[in-house]
Coordinates of C-alpha atoms in Angstrom, one line a residue:
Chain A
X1 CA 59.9 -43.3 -91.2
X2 CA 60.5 -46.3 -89.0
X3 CA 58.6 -47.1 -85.7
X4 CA 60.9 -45.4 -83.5
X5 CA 61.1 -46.4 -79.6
X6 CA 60.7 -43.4 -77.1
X7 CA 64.3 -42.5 -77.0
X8 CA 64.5 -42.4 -80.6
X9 CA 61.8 -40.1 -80.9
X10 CA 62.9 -37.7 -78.5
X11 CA 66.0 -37.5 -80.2
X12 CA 64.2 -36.4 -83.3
X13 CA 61.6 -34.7 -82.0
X14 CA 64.1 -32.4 -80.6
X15 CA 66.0 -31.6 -83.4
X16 CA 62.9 -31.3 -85.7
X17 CA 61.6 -28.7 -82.9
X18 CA 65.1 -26.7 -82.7
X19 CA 64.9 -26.7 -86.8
X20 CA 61.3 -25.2 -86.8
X21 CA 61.7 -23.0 -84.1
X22 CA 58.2 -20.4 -84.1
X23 CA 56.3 -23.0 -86.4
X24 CA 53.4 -24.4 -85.2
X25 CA 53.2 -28.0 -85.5
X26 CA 50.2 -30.3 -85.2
X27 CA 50.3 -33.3 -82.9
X28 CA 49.5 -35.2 -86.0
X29 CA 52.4 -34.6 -87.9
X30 CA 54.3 -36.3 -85.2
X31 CA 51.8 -39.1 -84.8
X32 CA 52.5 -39.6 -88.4
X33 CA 56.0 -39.5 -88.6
X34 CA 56.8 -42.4 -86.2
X35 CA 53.0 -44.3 -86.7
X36 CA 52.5 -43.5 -82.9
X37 CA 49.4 -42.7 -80.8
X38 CA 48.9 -39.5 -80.3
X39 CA 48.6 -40.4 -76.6
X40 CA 52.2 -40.8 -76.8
X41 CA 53.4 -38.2 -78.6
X42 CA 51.6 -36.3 -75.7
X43 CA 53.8 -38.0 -73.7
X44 CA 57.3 -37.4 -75.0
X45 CA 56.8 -33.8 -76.0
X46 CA 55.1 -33.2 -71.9
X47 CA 59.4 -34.6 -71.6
X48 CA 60.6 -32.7 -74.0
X49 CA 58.4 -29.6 -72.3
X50 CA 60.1 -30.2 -69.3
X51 CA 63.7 -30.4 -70.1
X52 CA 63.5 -27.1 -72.4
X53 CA 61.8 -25.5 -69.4
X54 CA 64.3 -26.0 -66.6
X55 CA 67.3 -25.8 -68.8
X56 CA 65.5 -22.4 -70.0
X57 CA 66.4 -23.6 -73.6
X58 CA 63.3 -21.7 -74.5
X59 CA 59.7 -22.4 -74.8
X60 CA 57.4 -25.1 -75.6
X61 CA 54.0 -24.1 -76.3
X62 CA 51.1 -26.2 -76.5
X63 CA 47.8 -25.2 -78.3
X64 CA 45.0 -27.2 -77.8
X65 CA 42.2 -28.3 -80.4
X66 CA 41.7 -29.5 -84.0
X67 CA 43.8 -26.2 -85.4
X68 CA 46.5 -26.9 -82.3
X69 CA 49.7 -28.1 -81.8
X70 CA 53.3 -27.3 -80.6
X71 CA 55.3 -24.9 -80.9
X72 CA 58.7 -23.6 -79.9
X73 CA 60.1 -20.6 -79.7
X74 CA 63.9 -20.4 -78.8
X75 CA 65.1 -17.8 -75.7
X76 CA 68.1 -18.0 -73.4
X77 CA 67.4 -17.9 -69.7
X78 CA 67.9 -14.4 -67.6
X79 CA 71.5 -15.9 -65.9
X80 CA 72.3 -16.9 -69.5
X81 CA 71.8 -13.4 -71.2
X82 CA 73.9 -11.9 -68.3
X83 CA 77.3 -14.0 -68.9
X84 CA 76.8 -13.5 -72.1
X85 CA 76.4 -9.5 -72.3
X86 CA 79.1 -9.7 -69.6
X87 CA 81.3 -11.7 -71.9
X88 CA 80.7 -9.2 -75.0
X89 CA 81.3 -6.2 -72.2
X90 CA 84.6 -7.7 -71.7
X91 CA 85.6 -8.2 -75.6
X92 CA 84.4 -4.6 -76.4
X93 CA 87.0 -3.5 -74.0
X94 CA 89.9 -5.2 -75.7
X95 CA 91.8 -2.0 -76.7
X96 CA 93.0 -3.6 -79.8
X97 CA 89.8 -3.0 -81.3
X98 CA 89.4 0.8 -81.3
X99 CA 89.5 2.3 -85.3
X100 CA 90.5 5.8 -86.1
X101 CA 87.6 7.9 -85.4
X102 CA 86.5 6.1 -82.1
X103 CA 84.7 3.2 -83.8
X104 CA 85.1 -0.5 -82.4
X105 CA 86.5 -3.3 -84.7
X106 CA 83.3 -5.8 -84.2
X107 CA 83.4 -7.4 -87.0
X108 CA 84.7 -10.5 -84.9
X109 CA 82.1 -10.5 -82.9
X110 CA 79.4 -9.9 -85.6
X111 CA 80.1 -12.4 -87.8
X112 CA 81.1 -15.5 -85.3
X113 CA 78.2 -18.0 -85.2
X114 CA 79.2 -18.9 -81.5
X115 CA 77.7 -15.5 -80.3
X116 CA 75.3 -14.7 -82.8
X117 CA 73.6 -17.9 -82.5
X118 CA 73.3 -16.8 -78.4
X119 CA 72.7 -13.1 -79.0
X120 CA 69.8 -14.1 -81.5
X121 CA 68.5 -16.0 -79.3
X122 CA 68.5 -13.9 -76.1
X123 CA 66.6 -11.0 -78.8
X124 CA 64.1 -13.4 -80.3
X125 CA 63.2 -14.2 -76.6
X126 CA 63.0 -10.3 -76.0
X127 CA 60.4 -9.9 -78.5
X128 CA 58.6 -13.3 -78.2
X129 CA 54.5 -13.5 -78.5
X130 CA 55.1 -9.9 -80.9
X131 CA 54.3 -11.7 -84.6
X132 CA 57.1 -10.3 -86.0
X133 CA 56.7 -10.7 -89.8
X134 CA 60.1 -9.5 -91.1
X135 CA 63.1 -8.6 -89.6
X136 CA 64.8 -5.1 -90.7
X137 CA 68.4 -4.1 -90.8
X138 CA 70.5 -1.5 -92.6
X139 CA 73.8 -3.4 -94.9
X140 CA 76.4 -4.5 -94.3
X141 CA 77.9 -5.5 -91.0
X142 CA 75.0 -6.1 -89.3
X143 CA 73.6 -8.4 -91.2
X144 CA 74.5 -11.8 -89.8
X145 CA 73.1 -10.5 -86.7
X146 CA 69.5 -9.9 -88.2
X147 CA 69.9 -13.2 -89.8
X148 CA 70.5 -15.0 -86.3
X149 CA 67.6 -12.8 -84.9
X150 CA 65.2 -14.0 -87.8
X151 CA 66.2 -17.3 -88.0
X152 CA 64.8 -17.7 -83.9
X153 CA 61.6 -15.6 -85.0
X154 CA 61.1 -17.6 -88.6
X155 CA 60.6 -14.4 -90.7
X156 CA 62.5 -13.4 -93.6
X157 CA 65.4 -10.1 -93.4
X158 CA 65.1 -7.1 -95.5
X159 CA 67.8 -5.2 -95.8
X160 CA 67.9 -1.5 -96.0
X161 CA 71.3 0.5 -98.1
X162 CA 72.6 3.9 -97.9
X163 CA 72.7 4.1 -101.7
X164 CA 70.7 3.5 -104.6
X165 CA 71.9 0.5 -106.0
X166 CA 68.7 -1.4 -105.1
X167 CA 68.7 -3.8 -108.3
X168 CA 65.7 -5.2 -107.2
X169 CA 62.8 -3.4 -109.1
X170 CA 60.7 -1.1 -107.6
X171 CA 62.5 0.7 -104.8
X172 CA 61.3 3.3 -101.7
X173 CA 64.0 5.8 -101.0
X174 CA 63.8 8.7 -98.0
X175 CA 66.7 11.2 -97.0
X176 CA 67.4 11.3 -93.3
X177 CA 69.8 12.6 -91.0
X178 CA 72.6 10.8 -89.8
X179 CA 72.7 11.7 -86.1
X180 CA 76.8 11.0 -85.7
X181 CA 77.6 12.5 -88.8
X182 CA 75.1 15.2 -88.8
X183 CA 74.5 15.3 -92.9
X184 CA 71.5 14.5 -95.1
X185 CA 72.0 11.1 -96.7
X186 CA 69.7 8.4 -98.4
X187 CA 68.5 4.9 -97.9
X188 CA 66.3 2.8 -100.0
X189 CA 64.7 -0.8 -99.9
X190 CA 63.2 -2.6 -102.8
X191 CA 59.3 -2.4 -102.3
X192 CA 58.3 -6.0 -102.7
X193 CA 61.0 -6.9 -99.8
X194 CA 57.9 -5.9 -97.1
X195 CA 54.4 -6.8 -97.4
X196 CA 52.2 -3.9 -96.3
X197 CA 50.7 -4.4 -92.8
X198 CA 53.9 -6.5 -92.0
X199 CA 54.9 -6.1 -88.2
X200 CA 58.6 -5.3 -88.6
X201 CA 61.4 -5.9 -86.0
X202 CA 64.6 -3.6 -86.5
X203 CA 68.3 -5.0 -86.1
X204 CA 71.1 -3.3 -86.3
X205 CA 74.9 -3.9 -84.5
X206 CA 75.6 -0.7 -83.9
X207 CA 73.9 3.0 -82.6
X208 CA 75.3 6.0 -82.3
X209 CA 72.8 9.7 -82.4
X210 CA 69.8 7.0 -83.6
X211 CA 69.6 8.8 -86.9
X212 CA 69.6 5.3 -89.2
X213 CA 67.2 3.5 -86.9
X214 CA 64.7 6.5 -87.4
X215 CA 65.2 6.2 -91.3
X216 CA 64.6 2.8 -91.5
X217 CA 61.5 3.3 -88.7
X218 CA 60.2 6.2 -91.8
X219 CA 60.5 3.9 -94.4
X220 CA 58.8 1.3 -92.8
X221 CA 55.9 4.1 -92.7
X222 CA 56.6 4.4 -96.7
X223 CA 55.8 0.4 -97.4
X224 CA 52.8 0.7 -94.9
X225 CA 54.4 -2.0 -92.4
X226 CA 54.6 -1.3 -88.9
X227 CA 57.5 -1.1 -86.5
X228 CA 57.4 -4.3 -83.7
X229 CA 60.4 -2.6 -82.0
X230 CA 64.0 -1.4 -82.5
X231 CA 67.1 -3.7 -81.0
X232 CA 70.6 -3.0 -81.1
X233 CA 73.6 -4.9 -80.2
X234 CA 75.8 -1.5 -78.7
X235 CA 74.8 1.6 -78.1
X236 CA 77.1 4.8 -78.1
X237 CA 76.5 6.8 -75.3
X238 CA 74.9 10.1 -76.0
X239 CA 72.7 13.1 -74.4
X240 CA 70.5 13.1 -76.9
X241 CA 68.9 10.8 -79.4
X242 CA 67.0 11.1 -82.2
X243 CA 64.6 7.9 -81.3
X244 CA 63.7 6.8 -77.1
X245 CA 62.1 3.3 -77.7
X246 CA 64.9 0.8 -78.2
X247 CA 66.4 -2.0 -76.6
X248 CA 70.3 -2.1 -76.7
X249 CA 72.5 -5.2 -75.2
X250 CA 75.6 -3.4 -74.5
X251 CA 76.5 0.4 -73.6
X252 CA 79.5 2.3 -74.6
X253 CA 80.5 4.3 -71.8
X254 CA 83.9 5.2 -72.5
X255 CA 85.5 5.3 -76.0
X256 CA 89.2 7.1 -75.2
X257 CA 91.1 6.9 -78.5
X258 CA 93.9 8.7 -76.7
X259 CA 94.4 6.6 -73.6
X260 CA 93.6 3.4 -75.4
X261 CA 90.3 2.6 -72.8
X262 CA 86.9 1.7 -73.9
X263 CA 84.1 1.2 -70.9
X264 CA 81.0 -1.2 -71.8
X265 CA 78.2 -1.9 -69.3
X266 CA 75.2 -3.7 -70.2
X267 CA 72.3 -1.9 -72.3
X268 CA 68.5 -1.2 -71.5
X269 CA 67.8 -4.7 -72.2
X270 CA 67.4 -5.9 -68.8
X271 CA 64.5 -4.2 -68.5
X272 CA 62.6 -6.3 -70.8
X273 CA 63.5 -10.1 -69.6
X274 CA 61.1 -12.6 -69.4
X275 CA 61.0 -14.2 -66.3
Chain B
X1 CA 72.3 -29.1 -63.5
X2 CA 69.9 -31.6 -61.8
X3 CA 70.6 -35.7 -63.0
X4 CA 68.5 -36.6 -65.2
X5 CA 66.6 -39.4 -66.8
X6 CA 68.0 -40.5 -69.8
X7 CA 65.0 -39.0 -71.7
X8 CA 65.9 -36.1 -70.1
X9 CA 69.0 -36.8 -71.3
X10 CA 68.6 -37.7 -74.7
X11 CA 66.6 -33.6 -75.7
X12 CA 69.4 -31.9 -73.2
X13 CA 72.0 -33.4 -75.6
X14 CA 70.3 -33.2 -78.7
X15 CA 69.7 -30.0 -77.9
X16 CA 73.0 -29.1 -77.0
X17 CA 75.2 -30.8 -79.8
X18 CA 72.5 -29.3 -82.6
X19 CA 74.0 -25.4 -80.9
X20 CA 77.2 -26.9 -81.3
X21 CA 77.6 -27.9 -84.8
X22 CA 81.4 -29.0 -85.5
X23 CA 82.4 -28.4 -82.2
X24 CA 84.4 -31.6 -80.5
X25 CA 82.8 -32.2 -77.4
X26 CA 84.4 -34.1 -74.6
X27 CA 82.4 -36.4 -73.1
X28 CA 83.5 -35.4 -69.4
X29 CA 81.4 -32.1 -70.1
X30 CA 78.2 -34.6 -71.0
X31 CA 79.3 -36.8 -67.5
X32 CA 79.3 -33.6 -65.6
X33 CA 76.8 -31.8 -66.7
X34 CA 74.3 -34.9 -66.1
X35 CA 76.1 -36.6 -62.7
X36 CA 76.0 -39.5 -65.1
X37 CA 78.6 -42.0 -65.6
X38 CA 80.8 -41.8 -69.0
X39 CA 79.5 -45.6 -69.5
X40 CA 75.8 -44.0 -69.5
X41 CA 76.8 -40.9 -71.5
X42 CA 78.8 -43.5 -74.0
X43 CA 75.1 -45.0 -74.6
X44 CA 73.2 -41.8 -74.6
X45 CA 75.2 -41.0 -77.4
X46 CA 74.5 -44.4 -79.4
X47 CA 70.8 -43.5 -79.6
X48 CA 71.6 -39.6 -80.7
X49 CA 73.6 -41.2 -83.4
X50 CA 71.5 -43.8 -84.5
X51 CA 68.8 -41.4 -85.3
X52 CA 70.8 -38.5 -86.5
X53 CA 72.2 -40.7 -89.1
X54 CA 69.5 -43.3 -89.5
X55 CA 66.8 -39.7 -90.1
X56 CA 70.3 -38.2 -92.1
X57 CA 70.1 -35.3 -90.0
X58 CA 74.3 -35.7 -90.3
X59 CA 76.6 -36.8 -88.7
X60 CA 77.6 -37.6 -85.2
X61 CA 81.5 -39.0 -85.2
X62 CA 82.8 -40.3 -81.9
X63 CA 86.8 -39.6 -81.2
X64 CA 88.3 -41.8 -79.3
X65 CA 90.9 -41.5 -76.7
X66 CA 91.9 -38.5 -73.9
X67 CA 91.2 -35.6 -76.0
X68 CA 88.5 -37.2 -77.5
X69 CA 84.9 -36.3 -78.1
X70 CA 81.5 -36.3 -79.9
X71 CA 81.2 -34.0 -83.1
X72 CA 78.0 -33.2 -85.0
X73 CA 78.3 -32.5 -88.1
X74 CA 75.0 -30.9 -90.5
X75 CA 74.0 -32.5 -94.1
X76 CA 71.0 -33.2 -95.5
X77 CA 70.3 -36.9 -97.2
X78 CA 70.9 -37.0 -100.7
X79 CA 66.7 -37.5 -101.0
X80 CA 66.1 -33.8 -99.2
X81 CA 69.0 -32.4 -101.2
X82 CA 67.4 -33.2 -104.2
X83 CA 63.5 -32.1 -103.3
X84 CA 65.2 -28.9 -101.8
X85 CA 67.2 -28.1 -105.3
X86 CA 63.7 -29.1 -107.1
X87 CA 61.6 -27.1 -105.3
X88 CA 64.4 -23.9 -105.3
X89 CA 64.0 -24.6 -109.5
X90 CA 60.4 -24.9 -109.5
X91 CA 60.3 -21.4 -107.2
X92 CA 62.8 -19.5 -109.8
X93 CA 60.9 -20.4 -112.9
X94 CA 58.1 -18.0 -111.5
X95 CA 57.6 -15.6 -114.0
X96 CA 57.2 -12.2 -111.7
X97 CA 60.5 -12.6 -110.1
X98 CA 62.0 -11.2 -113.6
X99 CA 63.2 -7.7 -113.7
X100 CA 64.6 -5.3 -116.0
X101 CA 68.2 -6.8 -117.9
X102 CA 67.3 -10.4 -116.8
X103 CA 68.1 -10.3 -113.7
X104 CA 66.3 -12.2 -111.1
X105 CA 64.5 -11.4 -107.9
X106 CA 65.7 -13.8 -105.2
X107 CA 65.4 -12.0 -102.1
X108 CA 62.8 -13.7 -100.7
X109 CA 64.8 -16.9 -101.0
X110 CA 68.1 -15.6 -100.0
X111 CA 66.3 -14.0 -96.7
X112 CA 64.5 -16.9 -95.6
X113 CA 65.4 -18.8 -92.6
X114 CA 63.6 -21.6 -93.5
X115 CA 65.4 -21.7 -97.1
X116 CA 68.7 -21.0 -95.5
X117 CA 68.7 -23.3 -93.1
X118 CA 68.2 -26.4 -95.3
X119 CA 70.8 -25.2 -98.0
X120 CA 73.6 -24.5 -95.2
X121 CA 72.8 -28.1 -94.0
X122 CA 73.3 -29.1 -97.6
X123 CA 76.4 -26.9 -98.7
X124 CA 78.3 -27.6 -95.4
X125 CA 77.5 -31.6 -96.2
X126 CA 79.3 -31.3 -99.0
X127 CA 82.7 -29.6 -97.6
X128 CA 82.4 -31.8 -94.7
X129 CA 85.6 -32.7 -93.4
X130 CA 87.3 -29.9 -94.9
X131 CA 88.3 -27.9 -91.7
X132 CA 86.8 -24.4 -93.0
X133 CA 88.3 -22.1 -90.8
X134 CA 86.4 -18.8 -92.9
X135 CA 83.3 -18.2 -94.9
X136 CA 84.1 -15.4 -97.1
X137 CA 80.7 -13.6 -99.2
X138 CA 80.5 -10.6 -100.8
X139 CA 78.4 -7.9 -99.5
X140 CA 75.2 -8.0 -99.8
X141 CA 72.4 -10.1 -100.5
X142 CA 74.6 -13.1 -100.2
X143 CA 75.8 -12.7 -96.7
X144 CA 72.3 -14.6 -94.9
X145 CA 73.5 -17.2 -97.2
X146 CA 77.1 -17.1 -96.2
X147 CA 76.0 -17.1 -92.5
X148 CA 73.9 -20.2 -92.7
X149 CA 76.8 -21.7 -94.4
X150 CA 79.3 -20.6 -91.1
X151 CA 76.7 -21.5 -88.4
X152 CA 76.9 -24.7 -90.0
X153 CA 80.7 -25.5 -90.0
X154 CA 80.9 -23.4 -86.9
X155 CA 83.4 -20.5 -89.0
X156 CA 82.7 -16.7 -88.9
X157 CA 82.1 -15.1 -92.0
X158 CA 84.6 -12.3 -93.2
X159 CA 82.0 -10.0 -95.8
X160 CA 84.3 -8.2 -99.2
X161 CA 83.1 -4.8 -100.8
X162 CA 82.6 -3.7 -104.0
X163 CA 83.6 -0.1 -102.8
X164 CA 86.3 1.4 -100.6
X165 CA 84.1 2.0 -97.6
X166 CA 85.6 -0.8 -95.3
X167 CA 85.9 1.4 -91.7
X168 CA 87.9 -1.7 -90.2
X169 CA 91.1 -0.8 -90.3
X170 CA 93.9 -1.7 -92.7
X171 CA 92.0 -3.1 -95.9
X172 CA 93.5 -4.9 -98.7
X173 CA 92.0 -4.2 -102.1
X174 CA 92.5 -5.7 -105.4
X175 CA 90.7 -4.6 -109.2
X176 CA 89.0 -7.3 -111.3
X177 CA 87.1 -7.9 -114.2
X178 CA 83.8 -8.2 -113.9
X179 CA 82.9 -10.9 -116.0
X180 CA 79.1 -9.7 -116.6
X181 CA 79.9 -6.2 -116.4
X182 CA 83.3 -6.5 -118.5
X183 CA 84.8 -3.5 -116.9
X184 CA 87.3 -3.0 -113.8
X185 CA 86.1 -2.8 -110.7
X186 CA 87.6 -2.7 -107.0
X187 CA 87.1 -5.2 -104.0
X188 CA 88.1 -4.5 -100.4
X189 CA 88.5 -6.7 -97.2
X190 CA 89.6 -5.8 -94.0
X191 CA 92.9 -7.6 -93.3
X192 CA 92.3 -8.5 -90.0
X193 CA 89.4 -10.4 -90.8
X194 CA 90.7 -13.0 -92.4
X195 CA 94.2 -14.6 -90.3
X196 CA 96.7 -15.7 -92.3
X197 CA 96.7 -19.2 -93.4
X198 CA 93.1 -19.8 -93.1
X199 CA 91.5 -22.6 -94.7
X200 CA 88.6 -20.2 -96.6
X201 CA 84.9 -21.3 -98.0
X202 CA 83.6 -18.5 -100.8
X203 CA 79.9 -18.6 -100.8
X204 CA 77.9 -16.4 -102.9
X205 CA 74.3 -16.2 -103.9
X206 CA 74.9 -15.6 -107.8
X207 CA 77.7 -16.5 -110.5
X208 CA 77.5 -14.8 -114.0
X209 CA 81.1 -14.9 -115.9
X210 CA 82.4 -16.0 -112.3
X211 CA 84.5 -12.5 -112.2
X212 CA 83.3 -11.5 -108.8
X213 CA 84.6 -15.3 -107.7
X214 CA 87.9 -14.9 -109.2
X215 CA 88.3 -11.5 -107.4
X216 CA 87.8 -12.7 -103.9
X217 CA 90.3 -15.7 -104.5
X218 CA 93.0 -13.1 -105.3
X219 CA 92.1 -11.4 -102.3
X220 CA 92.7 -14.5 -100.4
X221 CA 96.3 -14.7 -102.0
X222 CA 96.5 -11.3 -100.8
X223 CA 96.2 -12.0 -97.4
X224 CA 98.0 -15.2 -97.3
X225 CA 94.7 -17.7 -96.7
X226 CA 93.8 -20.8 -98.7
X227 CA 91.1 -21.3 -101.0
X228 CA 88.7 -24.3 -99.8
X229 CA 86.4 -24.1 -102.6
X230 CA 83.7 -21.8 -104.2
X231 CA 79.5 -22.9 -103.7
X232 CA 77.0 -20.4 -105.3
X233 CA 73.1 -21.0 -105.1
X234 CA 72.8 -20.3 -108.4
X235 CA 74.6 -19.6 -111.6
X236 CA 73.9 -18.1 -115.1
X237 CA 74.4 -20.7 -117.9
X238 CA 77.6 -19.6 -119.7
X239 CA 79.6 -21.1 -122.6
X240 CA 82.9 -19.7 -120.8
X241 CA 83.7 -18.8 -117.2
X242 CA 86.1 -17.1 -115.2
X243 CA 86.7 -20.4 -112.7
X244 CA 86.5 -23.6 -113.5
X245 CA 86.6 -25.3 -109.9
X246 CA 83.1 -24.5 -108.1
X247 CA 79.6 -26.1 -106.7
X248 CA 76.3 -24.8 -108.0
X249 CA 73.0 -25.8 -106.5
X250 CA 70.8 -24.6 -109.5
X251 CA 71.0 -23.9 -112.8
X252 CA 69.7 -20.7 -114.9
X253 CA 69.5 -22.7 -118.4
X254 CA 67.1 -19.9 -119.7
X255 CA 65.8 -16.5 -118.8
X256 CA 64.0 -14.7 -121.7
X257 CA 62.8 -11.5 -120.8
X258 CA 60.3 -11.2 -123.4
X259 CA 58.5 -14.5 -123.1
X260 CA 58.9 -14.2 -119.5
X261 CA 60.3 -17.8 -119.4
X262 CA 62.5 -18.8 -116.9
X263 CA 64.5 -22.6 -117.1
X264 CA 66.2 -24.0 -113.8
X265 CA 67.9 -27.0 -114.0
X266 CA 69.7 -28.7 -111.0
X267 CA 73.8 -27.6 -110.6
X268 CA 76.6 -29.4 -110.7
X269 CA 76.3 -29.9 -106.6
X270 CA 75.0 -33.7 -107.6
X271 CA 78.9 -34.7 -108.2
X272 CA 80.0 -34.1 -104.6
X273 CA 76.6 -35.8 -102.9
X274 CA 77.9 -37.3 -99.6
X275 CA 76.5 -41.1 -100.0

């Protein structure tokens, strides 16, 4: 690479940080990149430190030492995540989206970059510092919203089914109870898909009695991985669930098929922001 | 926002164009969210572009005039292109990854951010300039894939079924051929997630006979949209094909079961390289 001035670098730096986002990258690497002194390097990233600070872009981490470097790890700030549940509050009440049954049309919402890339974001900051290895969700519609969550964190999905049609050699099935629908049914994951010992973050779009987050949670147990923690982008609102520890963005208060009116507040998740 | 420096600056922006791939930005939002003058925001953005295109981190095309802007575009150089399709080869030709019928394990590649990311850069290079309004997969293991793809061109992603189970209101289905499986089967889509004369992107992870391919481009014609073009990751070396007009990153020349040999050669991606 050519010697690049300090504005150049910057520039690059940035975008090379925002592309490795979780990764640990030694001082060196940059040193070498634009044949600068480290003393520099120290330099631009102390800028680049500072304007992802107070724009709450997310953190910059410095580790000190031969094994040390920088690292960042993407999160949205606390006035940030508030518009932005507020904003998804106000398109879940769109009446124009309520199904036959009470469910939501989200599909919108859960496959448009513009929110995912915010919502995955606001999660990954949730659950920033907890190593999470792999990030879990159940097919289909929620997987773009793993993927976004994963993406912040670096780690690899795995996705869960309700059927067998795993084609992916050896495969893990349990039966479990579907809280909203109250019957036995099955899921299955292909073995190699988590390591054992694997710290595993659960994603899904959507809970109702907690029955499929459980499931997953008990295969988890199966592969010998263990559960980092449970996030959901809605919650139904019920009495009872069939799991307590879970973070959920948005609440469904309300879901009247008959009068056309859906109520959404924002979830738990407030309890767990970072600053 | 607090003026700043240009350094300042120079990560703010970086930062925020790299969130809003494909997005025309007007350079009054840079002027006000800086306090800057559109003279100093006009040279800001000489430097971002110098180094996104001199480091071919994409592009960065200035529109001129009123309801003008600044729009970043991903892509990959045509030199990381071609280490990323010779390190996906090298990667498939492991032997383990084989499994029963000569199939191929790939979930570790089609779940990894730091796979995905590169090959959305590449894939959305290529259809550059091709105003895709929707990325359409089929469920499941290609939709990570698919979503890198969107976040990219800045498109959601509309996900197809092999199965009726689409809860999303009125769904449009068609049969095909499967052109591995020779036998009928049934896709579904919900209809409102694709609006009528969209400009659509099929992106899937794996192309055999190129049946499933052909399926989701009569589903388009079913709902009125256009096809922009089909990319795969990777696809089975066939004498004949279903389609005809596609991009394939890699190439499955051989996969013997019994030797456990495993040949991946470059696609035909090479022909639409953006230099």
């Amino acid at each position: 690479m050519k010697k690049l001035k300090r504005s150049g670098r910057l520039v690059d730096m940035t975008n090379f940080l925002l592309n490795h986002p979780n990764q640990l990258i030694p001082l060196h690497h940059f040193a070498e990149r634009y044949a600068a002194a480290r003393s520099s390097i120290s330099e631009d990233l102390a800028i680049v430190k500072e304007i992802f600070e107070s724009e709450q872009m997310g953190y910059l981490t410095t580790v000190p030492g031969v094994s040390g470097g920088v690292r960042y790890e993407p999160a949205v700030s606390d006035g940030e995540a508030e518009t932005l549940v507020d904003r998804l509050c106000r398109r879940l009440e769109e009446p124009d989206r309520l199904l036959p049954g009470g469910y939501l049309y989200m599909m919108d919402i859960l496959g448009q970059p513009g929110w995912l890339n915010e919502i995955g974001r606001l999660l990954a900051g949730i659950y920033r510092g907890e190593n999470i290895d792999v990030v879990m969700t159940m097919a289909t519609k929620g997987i773009p919203l793993a993927y976004a969550v994963a993406a912040c964190v670096d780690a690899p999905i795995c996705i869960a089914r309700r059927d067998h049609r795993v084609t992916e050699g050896s495969v893990v099935s349990i039966n479990y109870v579907s809280g909203s629908a109250n019957r036995v049914q099955t899921m299955s994951l292909a073995r190699r898909s988590i390591p054992e010992g694997s710290n595993v973050l659960i994603v899904d779009d959507f809970m109702k009695g907690g029955g499929t987050a459980r499931g997953m949670s008990e295969l988890l147990t199966e592969v010998n991985a263990r559960l980092a923690g449970i996030a959901v982008l809605v919650e139904a609102h019920r009495r009872e669930r069939l799991i307590d520890d879970y973070i959920s963005l948005v609440r469904l208060d309300e879901v009247n098929e008959k009068e056309k009116q859906i109520k959404a507040t924002p979830g738990n998740y407030t309890k767990y922001l970072f600053s």
